[in-house]
CSV table of C-alpha atoms in Angstrom, one decimal:
chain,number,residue,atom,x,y,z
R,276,UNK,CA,41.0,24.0,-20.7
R,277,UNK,CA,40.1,24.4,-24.6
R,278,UNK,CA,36.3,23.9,-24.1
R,279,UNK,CA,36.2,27.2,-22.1
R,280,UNK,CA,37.9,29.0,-24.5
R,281,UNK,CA,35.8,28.2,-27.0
R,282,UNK,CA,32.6,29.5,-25.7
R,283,UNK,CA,34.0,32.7,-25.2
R,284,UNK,CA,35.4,32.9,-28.7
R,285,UNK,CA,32.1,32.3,-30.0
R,286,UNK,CA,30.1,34.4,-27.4
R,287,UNK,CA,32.6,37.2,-29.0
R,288,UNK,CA,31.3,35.7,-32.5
R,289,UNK,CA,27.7,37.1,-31.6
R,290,UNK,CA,28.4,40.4,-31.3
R,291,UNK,CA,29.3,40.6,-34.6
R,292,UNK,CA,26.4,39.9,-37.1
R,293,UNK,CA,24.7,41.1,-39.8
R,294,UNK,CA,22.9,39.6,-42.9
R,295,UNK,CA,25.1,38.0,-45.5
R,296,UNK,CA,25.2,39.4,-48.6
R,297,UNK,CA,28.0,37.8,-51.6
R,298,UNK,CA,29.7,41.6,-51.7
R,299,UNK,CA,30.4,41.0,-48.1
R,300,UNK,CA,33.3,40.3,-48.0
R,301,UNK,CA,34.6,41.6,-44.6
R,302,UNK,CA,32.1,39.7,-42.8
R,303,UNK,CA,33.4,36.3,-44.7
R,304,UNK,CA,36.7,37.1,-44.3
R,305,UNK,CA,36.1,37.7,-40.2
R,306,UNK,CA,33.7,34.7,-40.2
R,307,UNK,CA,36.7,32.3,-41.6
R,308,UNK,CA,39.4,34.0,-39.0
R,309,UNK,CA,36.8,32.7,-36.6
R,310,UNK,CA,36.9,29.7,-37.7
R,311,UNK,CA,40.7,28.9,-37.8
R,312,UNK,CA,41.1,30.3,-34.1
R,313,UNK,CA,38.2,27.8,-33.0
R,314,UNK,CA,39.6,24.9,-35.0
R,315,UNK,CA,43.0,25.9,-33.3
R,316,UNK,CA,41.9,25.8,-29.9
R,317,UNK,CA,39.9,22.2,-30.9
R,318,UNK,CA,43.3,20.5,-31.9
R,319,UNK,CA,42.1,20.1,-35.0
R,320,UNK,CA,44.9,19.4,-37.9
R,321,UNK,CA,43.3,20.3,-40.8
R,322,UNK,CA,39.5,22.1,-41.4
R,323,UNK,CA,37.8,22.6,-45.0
R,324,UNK,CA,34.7,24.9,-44.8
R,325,UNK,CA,32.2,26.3,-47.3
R,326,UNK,CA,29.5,28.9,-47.0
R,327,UNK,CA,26.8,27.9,-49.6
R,328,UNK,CA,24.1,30.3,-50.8
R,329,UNK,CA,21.2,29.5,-52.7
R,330,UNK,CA,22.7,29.9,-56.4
R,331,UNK,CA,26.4,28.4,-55.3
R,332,UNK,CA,29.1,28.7,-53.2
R,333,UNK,CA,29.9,32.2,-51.3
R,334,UNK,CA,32.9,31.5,-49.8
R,335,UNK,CA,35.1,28.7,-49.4
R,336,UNK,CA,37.6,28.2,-46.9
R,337,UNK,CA,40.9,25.7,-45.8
R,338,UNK,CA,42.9,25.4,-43.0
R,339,UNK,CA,45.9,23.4,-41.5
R,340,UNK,CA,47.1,20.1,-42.6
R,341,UNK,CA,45.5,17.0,-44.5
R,342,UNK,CA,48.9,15.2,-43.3
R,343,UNK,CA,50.5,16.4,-40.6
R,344,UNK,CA,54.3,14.5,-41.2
R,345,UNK,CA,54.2,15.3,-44.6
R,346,UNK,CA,53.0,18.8,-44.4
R,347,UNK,CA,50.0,18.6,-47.0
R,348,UNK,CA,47.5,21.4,-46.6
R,349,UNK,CA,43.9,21.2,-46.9
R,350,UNK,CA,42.4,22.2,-49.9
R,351,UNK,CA,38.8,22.9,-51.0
R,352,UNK,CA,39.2,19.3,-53.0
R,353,UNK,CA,40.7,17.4,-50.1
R,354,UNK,CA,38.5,14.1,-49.2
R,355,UNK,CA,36.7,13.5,-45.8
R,356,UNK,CA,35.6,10.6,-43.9
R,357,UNK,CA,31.9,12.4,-43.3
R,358,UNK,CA,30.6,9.5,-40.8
R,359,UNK,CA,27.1,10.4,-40.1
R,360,UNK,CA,26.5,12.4,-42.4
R,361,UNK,CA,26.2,9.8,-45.1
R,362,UNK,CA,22.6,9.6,-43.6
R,363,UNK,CA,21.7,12.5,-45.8
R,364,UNK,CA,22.3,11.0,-48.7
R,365,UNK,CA,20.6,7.7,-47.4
R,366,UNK,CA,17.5,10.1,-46.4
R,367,UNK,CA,17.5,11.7,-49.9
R,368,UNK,CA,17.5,8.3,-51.2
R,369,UNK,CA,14.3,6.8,-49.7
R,370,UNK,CA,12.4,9.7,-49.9
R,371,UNK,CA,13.3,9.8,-53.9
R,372,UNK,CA,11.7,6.5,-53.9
R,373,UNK,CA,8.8,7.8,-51.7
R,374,UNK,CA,8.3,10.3,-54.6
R,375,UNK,CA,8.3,8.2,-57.5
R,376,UNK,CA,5.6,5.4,-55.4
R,377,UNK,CA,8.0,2.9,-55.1
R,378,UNK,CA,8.2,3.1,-51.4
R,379,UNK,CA,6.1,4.9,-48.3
R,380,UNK,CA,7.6,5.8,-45.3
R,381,UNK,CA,4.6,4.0,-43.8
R,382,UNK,CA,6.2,0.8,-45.0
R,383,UNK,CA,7.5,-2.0,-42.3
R,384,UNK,CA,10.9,-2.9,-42.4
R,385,UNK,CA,9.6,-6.6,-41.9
R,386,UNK,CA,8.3,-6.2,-45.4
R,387,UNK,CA,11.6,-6.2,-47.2
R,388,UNK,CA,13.2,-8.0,-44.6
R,389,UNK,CA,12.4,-11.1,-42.1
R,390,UNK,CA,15.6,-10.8,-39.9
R,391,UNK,CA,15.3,-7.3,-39.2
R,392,UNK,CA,14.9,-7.1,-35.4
R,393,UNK,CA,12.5,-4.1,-35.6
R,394,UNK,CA,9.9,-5.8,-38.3
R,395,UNK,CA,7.4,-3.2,-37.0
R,396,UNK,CA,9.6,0.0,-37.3
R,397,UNK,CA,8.4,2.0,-40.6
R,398,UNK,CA,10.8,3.4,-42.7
R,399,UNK,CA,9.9,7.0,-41.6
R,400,UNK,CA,10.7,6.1,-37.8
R,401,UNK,CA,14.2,4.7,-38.7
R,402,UNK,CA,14.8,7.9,-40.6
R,403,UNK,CA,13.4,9.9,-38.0
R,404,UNK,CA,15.5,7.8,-34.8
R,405,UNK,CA,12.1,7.4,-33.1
R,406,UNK,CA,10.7,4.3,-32.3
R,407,UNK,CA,7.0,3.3,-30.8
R,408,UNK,CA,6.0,3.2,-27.2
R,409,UNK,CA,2.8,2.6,-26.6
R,410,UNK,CA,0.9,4.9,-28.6
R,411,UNK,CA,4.1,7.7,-28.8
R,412,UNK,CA,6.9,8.3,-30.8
R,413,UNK,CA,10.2,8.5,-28.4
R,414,UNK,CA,13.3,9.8,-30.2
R,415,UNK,CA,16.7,8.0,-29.8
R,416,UNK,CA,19.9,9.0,-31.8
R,417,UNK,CA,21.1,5.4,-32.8
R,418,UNK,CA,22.7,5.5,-36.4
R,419,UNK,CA,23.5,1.8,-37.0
R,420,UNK,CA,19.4,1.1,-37.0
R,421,UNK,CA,19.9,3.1,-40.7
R,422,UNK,CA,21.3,-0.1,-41.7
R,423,UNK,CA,17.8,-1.7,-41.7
R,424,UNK,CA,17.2,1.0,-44.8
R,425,UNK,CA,19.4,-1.2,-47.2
R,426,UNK,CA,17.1,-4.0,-48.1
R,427,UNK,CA,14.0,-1.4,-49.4
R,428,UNK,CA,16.5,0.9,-51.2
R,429,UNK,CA,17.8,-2.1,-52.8
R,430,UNK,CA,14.0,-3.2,-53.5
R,431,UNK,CA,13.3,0.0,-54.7
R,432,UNK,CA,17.0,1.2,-57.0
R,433,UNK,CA,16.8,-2.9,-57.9
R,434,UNK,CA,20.6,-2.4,-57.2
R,435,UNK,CA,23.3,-2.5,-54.2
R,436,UNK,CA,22.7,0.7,-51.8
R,437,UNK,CA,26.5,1.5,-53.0
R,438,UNK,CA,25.1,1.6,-56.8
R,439,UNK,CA,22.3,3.7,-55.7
R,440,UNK,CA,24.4,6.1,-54.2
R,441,UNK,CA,26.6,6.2,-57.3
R,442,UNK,CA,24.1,7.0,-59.6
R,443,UNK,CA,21.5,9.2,-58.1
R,444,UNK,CA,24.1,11.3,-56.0
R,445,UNK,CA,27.4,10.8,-57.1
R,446,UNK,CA,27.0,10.9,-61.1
R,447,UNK,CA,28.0,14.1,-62.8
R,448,UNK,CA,24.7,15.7,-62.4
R,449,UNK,CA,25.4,17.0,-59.0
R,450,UNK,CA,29.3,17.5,-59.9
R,451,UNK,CA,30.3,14.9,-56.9
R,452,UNK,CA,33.6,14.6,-58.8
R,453,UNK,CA,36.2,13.8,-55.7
R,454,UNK,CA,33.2,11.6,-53.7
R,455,UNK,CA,34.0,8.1,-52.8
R,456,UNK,CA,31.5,5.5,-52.4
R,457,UNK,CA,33.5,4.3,-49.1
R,458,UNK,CA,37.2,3.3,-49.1
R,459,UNK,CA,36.9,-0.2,-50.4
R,460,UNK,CA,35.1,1.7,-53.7
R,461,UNK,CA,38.1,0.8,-55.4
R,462,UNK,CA,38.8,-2.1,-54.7
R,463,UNK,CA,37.5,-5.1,-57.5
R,464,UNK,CA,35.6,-6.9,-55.0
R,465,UNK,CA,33.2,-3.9,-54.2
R,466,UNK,CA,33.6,-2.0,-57.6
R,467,UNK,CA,29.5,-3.8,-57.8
R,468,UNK,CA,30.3,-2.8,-61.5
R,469,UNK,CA,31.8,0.5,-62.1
R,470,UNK,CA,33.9,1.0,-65.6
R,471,UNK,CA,37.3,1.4,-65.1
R,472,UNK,CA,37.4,5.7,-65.8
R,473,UNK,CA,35.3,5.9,-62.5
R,474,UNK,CA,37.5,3.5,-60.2
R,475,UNK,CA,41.0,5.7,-61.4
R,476,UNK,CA,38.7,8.5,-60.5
R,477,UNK,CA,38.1,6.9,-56.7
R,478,UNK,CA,41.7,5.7,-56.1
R,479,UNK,CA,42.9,9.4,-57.3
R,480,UNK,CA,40.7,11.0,-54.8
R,481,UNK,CA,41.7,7.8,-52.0
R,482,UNK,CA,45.5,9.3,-52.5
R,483,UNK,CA,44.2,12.3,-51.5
R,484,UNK,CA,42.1,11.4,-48.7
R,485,UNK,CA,42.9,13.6,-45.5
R,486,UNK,CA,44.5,11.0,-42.7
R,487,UNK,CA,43.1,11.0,-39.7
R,488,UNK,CA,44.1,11.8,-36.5
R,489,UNK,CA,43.0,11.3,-32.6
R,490,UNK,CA,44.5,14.1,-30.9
R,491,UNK,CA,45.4,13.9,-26.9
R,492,UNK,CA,45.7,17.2,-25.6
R,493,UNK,CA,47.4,19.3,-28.6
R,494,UNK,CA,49.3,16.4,-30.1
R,495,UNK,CA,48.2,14.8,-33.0
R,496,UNK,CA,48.8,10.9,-33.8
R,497,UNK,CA,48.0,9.6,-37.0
R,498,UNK,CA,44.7,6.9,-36.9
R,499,UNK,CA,43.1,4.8,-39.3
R,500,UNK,CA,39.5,5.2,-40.0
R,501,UNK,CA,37.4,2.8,-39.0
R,502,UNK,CA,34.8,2.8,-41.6
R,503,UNK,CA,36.2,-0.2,-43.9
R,504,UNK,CA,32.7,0.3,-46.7
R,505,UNK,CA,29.8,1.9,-47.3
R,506,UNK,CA,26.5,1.5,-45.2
R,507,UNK,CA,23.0,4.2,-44.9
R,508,UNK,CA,24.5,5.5,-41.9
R,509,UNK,CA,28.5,5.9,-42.7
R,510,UNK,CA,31.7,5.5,-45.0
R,511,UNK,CA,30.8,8.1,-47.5
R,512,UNK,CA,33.9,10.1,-48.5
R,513,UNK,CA,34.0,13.5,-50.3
R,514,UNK,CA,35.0,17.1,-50.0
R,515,UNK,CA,33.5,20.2,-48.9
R,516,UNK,CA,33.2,21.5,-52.3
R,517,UNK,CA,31.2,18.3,-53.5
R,518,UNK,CA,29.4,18.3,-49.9
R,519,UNK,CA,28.1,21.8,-51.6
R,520,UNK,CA,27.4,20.6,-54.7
R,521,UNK,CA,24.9,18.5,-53.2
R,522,UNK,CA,23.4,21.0,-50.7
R,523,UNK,CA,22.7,22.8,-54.2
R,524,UNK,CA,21.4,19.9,-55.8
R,525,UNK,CA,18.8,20.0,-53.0
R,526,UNK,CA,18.2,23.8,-52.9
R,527,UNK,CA,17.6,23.6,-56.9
R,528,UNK,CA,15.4,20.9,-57.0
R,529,UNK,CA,17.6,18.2,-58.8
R,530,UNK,CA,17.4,15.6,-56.6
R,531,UNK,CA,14.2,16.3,-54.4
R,532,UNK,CA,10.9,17.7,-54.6
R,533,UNK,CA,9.8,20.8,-52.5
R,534,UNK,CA,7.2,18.6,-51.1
R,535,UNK,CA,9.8,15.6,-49.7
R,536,UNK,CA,12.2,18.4,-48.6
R,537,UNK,CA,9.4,20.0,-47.2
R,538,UNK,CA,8.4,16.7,-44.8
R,539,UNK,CA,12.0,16.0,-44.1
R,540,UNK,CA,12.7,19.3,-42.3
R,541,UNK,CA,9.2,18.8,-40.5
R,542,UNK,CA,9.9,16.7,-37.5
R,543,UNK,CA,6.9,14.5,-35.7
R,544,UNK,CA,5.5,14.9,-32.3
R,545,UNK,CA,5.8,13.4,-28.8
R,546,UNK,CA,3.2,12.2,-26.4
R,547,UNK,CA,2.9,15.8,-25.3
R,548,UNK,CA,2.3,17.3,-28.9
R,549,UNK,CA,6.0,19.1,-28.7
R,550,UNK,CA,8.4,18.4,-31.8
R,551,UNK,CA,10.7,16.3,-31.4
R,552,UNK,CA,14.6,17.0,-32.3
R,553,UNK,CA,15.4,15.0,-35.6
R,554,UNK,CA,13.0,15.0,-39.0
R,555,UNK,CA,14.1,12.9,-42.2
R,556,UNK,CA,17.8,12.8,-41.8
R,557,UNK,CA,18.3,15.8,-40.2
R,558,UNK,CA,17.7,17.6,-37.0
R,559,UNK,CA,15.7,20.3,-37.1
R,560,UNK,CA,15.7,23.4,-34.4
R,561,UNK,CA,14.5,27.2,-34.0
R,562,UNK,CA,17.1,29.5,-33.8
R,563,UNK,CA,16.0,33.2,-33.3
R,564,UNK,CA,12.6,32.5,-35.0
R,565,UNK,CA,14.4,31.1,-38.1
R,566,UNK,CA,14.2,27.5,-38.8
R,567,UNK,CA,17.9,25.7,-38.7
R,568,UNK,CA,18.2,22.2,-40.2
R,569,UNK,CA,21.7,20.5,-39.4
R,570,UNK,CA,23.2,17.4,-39.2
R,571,UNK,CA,27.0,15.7,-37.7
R,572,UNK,CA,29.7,13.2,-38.5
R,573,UNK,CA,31.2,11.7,-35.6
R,574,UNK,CA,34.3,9.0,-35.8
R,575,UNK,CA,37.9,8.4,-33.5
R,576,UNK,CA,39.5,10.4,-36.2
R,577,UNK,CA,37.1,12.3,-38.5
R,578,UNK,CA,33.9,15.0,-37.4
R,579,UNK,CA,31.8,17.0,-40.0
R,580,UNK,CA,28.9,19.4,-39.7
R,581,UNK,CA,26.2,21.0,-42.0
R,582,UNK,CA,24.1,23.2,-40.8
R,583,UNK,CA,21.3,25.3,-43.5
R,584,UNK,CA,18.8,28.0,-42.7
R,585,UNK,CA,16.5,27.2,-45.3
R,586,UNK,CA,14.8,30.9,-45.1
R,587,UNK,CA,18.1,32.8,-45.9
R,588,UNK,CA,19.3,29.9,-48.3
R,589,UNK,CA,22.3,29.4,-46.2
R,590,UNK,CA,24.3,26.4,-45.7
R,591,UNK,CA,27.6,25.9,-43.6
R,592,UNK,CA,29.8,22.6,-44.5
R,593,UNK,CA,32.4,21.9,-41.8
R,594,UNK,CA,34.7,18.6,-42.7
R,595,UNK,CA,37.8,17.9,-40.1
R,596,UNK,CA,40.1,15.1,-39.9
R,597,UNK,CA,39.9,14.9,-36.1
R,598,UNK,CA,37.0,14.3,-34.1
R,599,UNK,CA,37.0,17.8,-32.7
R,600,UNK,CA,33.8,19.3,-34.4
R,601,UNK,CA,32.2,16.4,-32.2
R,602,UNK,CA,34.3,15.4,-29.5
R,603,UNK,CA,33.4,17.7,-26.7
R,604,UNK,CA,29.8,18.5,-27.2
R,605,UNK,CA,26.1,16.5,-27.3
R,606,UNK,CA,24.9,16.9,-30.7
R,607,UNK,CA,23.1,13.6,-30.4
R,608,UNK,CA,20.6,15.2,-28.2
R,609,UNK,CA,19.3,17.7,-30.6
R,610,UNK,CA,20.6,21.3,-30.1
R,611,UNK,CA,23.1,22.8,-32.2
R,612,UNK,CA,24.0,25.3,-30.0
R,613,UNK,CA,26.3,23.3,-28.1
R,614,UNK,CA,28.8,23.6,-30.9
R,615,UNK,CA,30.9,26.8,-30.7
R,616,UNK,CA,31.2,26.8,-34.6
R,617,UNK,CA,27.2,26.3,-34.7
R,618,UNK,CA,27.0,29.2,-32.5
R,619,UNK,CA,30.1,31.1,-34.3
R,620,UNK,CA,27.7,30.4,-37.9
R,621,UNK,CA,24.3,31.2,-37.0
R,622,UNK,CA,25.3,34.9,-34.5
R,623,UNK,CA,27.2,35.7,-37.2
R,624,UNK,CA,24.6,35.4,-40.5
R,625,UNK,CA,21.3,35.4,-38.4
R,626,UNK,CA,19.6,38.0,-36.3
């Protein structure tokens, strides 16, 4: 009965727009009751959301409980499992090295590795989910094939993909200060070097780490995660505020070019010469004449969601510790609108 419900509470969403300003603060403060009513009527135990403009953070918001029996409450700090969405760090990644000529995304994964089972895929089809048919590209959402990305990174960074993602994404430049390198970061047997200030700092943010939860009906019962490490396509941990630290690290330029951004957000074609759903690491749609670039975590017990609309230099981070961002609705198949919050987002900031 809650998908329903849903719907309608966003189609109510829609009527009420306008363009987002950061002295409007009405239209935030509606926008995040929205928000709480649709995370309600998802079962989800505890939300942390951020609405991220081009210059920093507009508004950030938290709702319900990082731990249910021990009534802890979000906060804007508290660490997520973000499941897919570790492929946007992974994407930024490889086209970083694409920038500085160490890689092309024309390069065969057969190159950097001989038991690959795709030798012939190219590093811009992995990133893409697309593989070769003939003589056309055909699109299929399969995230473990990212995996085949950690052999050229490693070529490239001359270092494990966890030591890459330390240092060009997690280091203090982008202000990543409660991110975890996945939840064995900690641990000596996958610290792959860290000094001993920055392991205190993973195991203080690993206490804080929202549980998880797999929720049947309304009743929430705590789960573990099942991402044991960190991989290109999952076990990245962080918060919404460091999620938008990184969205700003993009937006400014400190991590990418305009140029890689630029082909990233530019999906290829199909036999038929229509785009297809999903560019460098994120999906990419039309929404109202307004380009929408998004991308979703899926796990038993965690969802997450960004979605940015680069012409308004908006960005929505969504981190839950249920799979209720997720559980109900197709994202895999390219169309954001599926998603009530999507929909709650972009009728209430675009017109």
């Amino acid at each position: 009965m809650r998908r329903p419900v849903l719907v309608a509470t966003a189609t109510v969403t829609l009527a009420f727009t306008g363009v987002l300003r950061a002295a409007d603060d009405i239209v935030l403060d509606r926008f995040g009751a929205y928000l709480d009513s649709l995370r309600t009527q998802a079962a989800i135990p505890g939300l942390a959301a951020a609405i991220v403009g081009s210059n920093g953070v507009l508004r950030q918001f938290a709702f319900g409980w990082r731990d249910v029996d021990r009534s802890f409450h979000v906060e804007a700090n508290t660490p997520f499992h973000v499941d897919g969405l570790t492929q946007m760090v992974t994407a930024s990644l490889v086209l970083l090295c694409v920038e500085e000529g160490k890689l092309s995304l024309d390069d065969r994964i057969g190159q950097y590795s001989t038991n690959s089972g795709e030798p012939d895929a190219t590093l811009g089809q992995i990133l893409s989910h697309t593989s070769k048919q003939g003589n056309a590209l055909i699109f299929s959402y399969r995230l473990e094939r990212l995996g085949l990305l950690a052999a050229p990174l490693q070529v490239c960074f001359d270092e494990s993909f966890r030591q890459a993602v330390t240092k060009e994404v997690l280091e203090p430049s982008l202000m990543m200060v409660d991110s975890v390198p996945g939840p064995d970061a900690a641990t000596p047997a996958a610290s792959d070097g860290a000094d001993q200030g920055t392991l205190d700092r993973y195991r203080r943010a690993l206490d804080r780490l929202a549980t998880g939860y797999v929720v049947n009906g309304s009743t929430p019962a705590a789960s573990a995660y099942p991402a044991r490490t960190l991989t290109p396509w999952y076990g990245l941990i962080t918060s919404v505020l460091d999620f938008a630290n990184f969205d700003l690290g993009l937006k400014r330029g400190n991590l990418l070019g305009r140029n890689s951004i630029a082909a990233a957000w530019t999906p290829p074609f199909d036999a038929n010469g229509r785009r297809l759903p999903h560019g460098l690491g994120w999906f990419v749609q039309s929404y109202n004449g307004e380009t929408v670039v998004w991308q979703f975590g899926s796990g038993p017990a965690s969802s997450s969601m960004v979605i940015t609309v680069p012409g308004r230099g908006l960005t929505l981070v969504l981190l839950a510790n249920s799979n209720g961002l997720a559980r109900e609705f197709n994202l895999s198949a390219g169309d954001v609108q599926v998603s009530p919050f999507a929909k709650a987002f972009l009728g209430t900031f675009l017109r």
